[in-house]
PDB file of C-alpha atoms in Angstrom:
ATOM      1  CA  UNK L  66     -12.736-113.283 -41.315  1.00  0.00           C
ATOM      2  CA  UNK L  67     -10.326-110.628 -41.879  1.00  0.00           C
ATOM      3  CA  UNK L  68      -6.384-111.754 -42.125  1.00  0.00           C
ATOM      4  CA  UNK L  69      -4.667-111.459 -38.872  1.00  0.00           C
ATOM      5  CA  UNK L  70      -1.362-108.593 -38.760  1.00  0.00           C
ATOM      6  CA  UNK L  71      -0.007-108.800 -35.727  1.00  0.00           C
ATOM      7  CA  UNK L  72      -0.695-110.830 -32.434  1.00  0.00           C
ATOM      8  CA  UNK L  73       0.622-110.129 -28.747  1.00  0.00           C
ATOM      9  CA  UNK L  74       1.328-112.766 -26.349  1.00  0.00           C
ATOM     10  CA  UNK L  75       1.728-111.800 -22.558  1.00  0.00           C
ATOM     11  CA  UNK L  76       2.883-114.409 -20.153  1.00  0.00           C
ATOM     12  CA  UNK L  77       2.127-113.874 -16.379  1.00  0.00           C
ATOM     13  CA  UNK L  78       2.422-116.391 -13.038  1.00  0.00           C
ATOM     14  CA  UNK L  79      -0.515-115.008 -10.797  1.00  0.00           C
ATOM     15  CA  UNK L  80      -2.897-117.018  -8.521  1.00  0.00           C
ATOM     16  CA  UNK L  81      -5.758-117.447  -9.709  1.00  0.00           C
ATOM     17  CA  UNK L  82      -9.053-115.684  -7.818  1.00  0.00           C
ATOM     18  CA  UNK L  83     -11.987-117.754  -6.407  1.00  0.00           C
ATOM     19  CA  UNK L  84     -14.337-117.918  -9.661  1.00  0.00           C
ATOM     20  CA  UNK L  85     -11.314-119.090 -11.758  1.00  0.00           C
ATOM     21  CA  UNK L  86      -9.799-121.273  -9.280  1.00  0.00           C
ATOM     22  CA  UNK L  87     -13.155-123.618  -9.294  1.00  0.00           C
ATOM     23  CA  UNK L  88     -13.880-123.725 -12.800  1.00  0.00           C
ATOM     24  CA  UNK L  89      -9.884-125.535 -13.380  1.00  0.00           C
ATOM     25  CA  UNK L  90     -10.364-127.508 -10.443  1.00  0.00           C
ATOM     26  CA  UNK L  91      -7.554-125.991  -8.942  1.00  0.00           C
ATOM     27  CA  UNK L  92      -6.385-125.978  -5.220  1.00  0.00           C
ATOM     28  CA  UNK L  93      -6.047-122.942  -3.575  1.00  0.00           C
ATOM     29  CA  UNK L  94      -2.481-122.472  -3.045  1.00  0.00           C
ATOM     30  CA  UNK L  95      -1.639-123.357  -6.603  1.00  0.00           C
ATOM     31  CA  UNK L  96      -0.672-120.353  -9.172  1.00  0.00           C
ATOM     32  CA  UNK L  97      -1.454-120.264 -12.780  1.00  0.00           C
ATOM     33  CA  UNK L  98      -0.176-118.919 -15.703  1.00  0.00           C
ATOM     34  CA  UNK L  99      -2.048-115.993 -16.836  1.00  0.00           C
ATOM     35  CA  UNK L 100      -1.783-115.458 -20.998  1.00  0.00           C
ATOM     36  CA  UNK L 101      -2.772-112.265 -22.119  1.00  0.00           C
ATOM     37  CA  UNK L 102      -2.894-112.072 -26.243  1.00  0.00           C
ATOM     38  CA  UNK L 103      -4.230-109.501 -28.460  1.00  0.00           C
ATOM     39  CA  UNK L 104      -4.544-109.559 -31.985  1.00  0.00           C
ATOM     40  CA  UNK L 105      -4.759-106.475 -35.022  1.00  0.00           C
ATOM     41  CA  UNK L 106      -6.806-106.510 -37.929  1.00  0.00           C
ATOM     42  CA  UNK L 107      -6.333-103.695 -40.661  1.00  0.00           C
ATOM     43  CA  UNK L 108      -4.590-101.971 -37.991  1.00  0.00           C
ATOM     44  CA  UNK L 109      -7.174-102.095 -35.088  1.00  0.00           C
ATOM     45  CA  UNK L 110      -7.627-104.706 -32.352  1.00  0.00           C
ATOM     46  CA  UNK L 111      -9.398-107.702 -33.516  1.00  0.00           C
ATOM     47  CA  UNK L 112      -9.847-109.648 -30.408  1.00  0.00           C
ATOM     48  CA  UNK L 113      -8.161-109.383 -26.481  1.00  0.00           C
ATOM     49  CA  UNK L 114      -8.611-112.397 -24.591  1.00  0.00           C
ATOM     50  CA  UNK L 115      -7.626-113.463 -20.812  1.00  0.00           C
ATOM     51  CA  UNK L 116      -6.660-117.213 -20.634  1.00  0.00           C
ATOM     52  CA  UNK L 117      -5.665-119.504 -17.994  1.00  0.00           C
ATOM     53  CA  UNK L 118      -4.311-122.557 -17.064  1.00  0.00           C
ATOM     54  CA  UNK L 119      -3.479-124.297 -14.077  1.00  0.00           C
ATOM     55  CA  UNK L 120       0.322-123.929 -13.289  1.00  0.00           C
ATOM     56  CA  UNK L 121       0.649-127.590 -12.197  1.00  0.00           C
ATOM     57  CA  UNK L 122      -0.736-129.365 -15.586  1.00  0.00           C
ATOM     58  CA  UNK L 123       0.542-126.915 -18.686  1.00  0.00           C
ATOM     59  CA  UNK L 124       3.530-125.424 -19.593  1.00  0.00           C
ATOM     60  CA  UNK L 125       4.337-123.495 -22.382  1.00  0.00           C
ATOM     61  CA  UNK L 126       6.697-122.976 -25.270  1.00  0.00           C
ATOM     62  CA  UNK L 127       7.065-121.098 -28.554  1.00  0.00           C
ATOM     63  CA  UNK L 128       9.080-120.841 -31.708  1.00  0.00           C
ATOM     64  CA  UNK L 129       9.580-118.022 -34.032  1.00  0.00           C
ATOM     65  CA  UNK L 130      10.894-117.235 -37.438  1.00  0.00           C
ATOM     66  CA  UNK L 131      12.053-114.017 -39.270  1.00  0.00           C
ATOM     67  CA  UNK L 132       9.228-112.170 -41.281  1.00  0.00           C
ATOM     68  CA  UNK L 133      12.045-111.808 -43.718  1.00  0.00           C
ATOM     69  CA  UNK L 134      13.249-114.610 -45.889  1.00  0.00           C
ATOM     70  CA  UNK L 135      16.298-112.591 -46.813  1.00  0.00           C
ATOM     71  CA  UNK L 136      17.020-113.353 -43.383  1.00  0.00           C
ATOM     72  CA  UNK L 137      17.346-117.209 -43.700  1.00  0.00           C
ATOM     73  CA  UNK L 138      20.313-116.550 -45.996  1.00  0.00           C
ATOM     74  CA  UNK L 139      23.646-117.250 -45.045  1.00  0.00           C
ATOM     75  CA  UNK L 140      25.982-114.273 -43.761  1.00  0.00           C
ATOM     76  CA  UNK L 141      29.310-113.643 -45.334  1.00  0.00           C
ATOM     77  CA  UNK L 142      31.569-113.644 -42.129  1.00  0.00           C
ATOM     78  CA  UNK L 143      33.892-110.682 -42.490  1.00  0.00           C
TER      79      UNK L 143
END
């Protein structure tokens, strides 16, 4: 409801316990990737949240811009 501010992504390789290991269908020698992310709302934490996926059917990738257009410009080389 609120606008997001700021989110935080952490990217882990663990194998998975037990409980998690059933509920992907996942064999028991097979690791996962563990994604931690947190997000800030008027400067508090909105929402933490644990996901993960199995390491043999995802992988992941990401892009990112500057938060500053003045950025995009192009540089004078010197």
């Amino acid at each position: 409801m609120a606008p997001l501010q700021e989110a935080e992504h952490i990217l882990r390789a663990v194998m998975p316990d037990e409980r998690t290991r059933k509920l992907l269908s996942m064999k028991r020698d097979e690791p996962c990737l563990l994604m931690i992310r947190r997000t800030w709302t008027a400067g508090q934490i909105a929402s933490v949240a644990r996901l993960y996926y199995p390491g043999s059917r995802y992988e992941m990738s990401g892009d990112s811009a500057p938060k500053d257009a003045d950025m995009l410009a192009p540089r004078n080389p010197e």
